[in-house]
Tab-separated table of C-alpha atoms in Angstrom:
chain	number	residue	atom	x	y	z
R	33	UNK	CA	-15.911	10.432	4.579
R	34	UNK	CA	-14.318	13.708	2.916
R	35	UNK	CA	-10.394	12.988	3.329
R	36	UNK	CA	-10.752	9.707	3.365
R	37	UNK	CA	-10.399	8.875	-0.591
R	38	UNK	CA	-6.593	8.894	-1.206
R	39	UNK	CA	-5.713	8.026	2.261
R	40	UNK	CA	-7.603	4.610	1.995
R	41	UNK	CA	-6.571	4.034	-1.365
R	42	UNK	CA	-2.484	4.891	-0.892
R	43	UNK	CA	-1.728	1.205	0.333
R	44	UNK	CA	-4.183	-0.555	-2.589
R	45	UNK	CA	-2.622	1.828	-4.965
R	46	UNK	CA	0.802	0.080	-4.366
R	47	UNK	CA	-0.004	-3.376	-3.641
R	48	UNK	CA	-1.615	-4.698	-6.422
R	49	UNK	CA	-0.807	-4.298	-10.562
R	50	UNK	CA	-3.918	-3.193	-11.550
R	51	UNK	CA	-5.658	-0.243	-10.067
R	52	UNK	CA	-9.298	0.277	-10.589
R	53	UNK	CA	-10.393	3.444	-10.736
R	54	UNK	CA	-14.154	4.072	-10.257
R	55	UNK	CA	-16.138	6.437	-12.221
R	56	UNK	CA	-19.349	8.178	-11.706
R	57	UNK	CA	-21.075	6.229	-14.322
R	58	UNK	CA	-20.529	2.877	-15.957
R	59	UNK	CA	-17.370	0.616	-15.629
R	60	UNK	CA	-13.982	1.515	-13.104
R	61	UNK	CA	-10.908	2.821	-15.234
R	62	UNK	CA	-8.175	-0.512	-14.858
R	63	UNK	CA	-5.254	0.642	-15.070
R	64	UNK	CA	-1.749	-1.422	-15.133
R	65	UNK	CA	1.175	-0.543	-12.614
R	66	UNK	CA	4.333	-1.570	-12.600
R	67	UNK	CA	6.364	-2.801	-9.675
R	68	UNK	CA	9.614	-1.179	-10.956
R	69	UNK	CA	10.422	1.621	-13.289
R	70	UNK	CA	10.488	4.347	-11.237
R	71	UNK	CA	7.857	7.133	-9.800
R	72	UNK	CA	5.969	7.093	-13.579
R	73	UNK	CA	4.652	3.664	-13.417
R	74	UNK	CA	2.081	3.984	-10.324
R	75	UNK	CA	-1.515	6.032	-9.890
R	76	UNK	CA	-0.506	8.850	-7.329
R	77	UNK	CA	-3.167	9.861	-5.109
R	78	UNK	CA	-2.770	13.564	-7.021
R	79	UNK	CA	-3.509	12.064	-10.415
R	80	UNK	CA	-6.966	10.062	-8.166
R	81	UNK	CA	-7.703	13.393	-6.575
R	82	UNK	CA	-7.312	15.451	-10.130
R	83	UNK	CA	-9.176	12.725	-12.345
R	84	UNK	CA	-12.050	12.537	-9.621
R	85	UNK	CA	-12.233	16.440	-10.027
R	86	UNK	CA	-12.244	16.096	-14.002
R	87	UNK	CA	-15.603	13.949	-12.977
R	88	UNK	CA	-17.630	17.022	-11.203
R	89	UNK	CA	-18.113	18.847	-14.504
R	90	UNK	CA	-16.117	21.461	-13.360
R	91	UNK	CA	-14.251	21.915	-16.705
R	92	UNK	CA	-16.086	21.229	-19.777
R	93	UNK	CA	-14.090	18.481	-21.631
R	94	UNK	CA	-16.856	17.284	-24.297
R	95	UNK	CA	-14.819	17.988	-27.743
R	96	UNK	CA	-11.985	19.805	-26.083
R	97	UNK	CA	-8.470	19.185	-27.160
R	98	UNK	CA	-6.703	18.588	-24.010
R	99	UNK	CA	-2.779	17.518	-23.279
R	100	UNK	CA	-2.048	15.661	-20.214
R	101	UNK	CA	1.993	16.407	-19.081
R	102	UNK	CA	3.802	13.542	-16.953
R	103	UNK	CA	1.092	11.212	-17.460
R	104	UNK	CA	2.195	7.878	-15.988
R	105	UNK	CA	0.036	5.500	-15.955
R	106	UNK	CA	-2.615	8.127	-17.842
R	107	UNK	CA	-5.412	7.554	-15.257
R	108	UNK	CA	-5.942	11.537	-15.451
R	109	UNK	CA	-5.902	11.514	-19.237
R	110	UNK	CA	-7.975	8.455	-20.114
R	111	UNK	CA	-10.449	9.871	-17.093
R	112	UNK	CA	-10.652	12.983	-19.432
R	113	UNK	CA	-11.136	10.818	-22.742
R	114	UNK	CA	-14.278	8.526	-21.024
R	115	UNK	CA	-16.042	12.692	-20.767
R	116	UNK	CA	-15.707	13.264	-24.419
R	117	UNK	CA	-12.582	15.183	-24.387
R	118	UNK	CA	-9.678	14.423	-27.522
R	119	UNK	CA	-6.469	13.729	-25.471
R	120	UNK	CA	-2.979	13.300	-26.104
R	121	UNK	CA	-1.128	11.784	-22.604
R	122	UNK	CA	2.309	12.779	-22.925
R	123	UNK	CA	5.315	11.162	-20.698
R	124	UNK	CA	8.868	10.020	-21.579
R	125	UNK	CA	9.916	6.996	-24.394
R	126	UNK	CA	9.773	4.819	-21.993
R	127	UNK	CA	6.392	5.312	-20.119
R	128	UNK	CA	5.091	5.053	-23.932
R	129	UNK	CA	4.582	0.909	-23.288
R	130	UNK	CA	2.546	1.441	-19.532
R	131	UNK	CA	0.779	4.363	-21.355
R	132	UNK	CA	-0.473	2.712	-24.677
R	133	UNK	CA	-1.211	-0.287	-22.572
R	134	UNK	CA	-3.888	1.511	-20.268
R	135	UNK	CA	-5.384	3.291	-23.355
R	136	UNK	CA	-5.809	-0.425	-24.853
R	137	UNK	CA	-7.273	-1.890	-21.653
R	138	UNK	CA	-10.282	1.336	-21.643
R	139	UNK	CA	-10.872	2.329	-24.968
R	140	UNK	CA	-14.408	0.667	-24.501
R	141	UNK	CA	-14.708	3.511	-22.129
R	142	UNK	CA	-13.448	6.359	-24.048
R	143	UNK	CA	-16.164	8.663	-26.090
R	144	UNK	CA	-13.727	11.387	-27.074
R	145	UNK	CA	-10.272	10.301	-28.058
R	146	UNK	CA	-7.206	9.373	-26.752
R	147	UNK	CA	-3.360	8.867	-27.997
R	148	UNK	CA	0.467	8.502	-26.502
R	149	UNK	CA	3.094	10.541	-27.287
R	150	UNK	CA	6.884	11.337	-26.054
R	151	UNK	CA	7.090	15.104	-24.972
R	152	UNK	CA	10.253	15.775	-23.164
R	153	UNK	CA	10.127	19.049	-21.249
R	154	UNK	CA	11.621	21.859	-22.356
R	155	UNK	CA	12.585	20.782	-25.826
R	156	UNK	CA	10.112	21.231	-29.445
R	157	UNK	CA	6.505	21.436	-29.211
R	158	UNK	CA	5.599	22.055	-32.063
R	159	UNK	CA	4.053	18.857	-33.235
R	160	UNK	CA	1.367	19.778	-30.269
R	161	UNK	CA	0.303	22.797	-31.751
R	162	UNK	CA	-2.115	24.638	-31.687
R	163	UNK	CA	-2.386	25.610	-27.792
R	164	UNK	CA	-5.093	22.928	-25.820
R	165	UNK	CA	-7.800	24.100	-23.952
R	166	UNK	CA	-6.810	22.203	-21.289
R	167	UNK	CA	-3.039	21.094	-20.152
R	168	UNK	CA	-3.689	18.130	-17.304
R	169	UNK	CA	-0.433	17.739	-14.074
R	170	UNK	CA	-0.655	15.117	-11.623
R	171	UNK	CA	2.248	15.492	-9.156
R	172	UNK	CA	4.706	16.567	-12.174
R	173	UNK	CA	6.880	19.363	-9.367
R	174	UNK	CA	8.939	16.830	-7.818
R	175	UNK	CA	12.226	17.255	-8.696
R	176	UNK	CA	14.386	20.543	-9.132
R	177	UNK	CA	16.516	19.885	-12.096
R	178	UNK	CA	13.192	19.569	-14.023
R	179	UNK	CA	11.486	22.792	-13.012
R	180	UNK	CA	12.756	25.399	-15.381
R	181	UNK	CA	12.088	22.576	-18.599
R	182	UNK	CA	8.672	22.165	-16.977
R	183	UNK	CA	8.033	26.177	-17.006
R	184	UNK	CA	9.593	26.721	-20.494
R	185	UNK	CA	7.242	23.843	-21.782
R	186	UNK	CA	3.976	25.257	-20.208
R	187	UNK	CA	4.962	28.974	-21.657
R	188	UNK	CA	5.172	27.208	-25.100
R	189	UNK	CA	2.119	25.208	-24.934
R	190	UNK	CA	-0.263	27.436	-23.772
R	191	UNK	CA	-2.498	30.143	-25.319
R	192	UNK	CA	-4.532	32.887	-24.242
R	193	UNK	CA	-7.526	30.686	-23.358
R	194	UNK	CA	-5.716	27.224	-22.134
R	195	UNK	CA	-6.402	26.498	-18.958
R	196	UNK	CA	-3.894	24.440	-17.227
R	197	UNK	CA	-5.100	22.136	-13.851
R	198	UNK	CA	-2.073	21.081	-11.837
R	199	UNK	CA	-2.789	19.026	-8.799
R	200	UNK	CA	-0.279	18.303	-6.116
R	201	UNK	CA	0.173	16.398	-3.360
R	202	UNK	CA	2.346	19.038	-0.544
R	203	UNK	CA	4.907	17.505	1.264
R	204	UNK	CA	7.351	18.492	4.216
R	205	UNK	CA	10.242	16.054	3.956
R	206	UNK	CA	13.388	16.789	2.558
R	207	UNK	CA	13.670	19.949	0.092
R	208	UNK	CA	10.163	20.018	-1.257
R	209	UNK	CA	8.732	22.486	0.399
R	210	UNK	CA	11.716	24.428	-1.156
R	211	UNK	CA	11.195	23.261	-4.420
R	212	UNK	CA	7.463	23.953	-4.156
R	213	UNK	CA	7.684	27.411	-3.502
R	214	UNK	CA	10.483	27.856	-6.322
R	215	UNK	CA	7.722	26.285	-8.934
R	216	UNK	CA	4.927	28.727	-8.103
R	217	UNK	CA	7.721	31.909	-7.447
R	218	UNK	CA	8.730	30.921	-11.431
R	219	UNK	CA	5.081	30.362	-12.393
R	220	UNK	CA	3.707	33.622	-11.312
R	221	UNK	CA	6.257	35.450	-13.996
R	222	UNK	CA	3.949	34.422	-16.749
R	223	UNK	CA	1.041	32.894	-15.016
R	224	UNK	CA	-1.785	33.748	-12.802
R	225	UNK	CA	-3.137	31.002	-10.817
R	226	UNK	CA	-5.960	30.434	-8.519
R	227	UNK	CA	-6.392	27.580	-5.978
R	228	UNK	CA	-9.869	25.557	-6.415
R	229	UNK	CA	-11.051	25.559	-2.861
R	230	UNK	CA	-11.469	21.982	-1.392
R	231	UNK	CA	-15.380	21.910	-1.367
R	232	UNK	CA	-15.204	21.864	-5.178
R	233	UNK	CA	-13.034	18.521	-5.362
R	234	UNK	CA	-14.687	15.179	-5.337
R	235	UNK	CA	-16.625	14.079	-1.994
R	236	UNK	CA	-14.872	11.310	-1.248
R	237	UNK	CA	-11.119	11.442	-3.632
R	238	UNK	CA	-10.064	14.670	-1.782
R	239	UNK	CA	-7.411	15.828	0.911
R	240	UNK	CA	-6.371	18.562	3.162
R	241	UNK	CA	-2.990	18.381	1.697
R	242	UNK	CA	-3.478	17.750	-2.037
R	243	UNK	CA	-4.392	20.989	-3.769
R	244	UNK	CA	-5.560	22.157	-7.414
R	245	UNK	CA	-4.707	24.709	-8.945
R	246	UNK	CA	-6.327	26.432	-11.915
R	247	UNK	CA	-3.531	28.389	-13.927
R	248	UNK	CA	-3.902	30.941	-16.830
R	249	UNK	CA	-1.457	32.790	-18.716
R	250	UNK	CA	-1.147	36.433	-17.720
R	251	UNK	CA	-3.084	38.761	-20.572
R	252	UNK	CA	0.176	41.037	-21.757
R	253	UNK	CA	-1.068	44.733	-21.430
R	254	UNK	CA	0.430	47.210	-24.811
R	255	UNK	CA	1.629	50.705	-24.470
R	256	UNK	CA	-1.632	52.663	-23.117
């Protein structure tokens, strides 16, 4: 039943090492865990909700460069790479093992092409130039200290026609509702953004309280 996709799945998502991920056609996504290393080395139910969506055809990915930020495990990245799409799954040095791992275990699934690299927020991007069409976030607003490197990262990445799908689980506890609404006050400087409504997500991986969000940079407007 609709909503019932990442509920269901949060316990099996924790419990076991390997997480299959089904796909619309052909073999599951596997994807390794690992039972310590902090909040990188597990499938969130964002990154099942936003990989599920990538499945819908929404976006077209066939032969699109696309950059997945905070990639974890990768399961939105590879999911991107098995529709055609050349990715490049970014995280920190030491996700680089979990993420090169999970690209070995479903290359046989892959038809576009996919690669790890280190990209620490806020510092040089060149080396990922030019802009993507797509830039990928699964749960990446999460802590405070990492917002403004997170923003100054996007602003450098993107173009005029990258289209950047963040997808987020909301929650109430603690400060981040606060630092929710500080993300999307900073975003809307240089970014316009538009919420896919909920009848667009997957029929089954969906949830009243995870949300996409489709965000573009704003056109600058010269002197008239």
């Amino acid at each position: 039943p609709a909503g019932a996709g990442p509920r269901r799945l949060r316990a099996a998502a924790m419990a076991g090492f390997v997480r299959e991920l089904e796909r619309r056609a052909g073999p599951a996504l596997r994807l390794e865990q690992r039972a310590a290393g902090g909040v990188g080395c597990v499938v969130w139910d964002a990154a099942l909700v936003l990989a599920k969506f990538l499945e819908t055809g929404a976006c077209p990915l066939a032969r699109r460069h696309v950059l997945e930020l905070g990639a974890g495990t990768g399961a939105v990245g590879i999911m991107a790479a098995t529709l055609g799409a050349n990715v490049t799954v970014t995280d920190l040095e030491e996700l680089q093992e979990l993420l090169m791992v999970n690209i070995e275990n479903n290359k046989h699934l892959v038809t576009g092409s996919v690669r790890a690299k280190v990209l620490k927020w806020g510092e040089d991007v060149t080396e990922f130039q030019p802009p993507p069409d797509y830039i990928l976030m699964a749960d990446c607003i999460y802590y405070e200290e990492s917002l403004e490197p997170l923003l100054k990262t996007l602003k450098d990445l993107t173009g005029p026609d990258t289209c950047v799908l963040c997808c987020y689980e909301q929650r109430t506890m603690g400060k981040n509702p606060e630092i929710e609404r500080k993300y999307f006050e900073l975003l809307q400087r240089d970014f316009e953004l538009e919420k896919i409504p909920l009848d667009r997500h997957d029929e089954e991986y969906r949830s009243e309280d995870i949300h996409i969000v489709s965000i573009h940079r704003k056109q600058k407007v010269g002197p008239q």
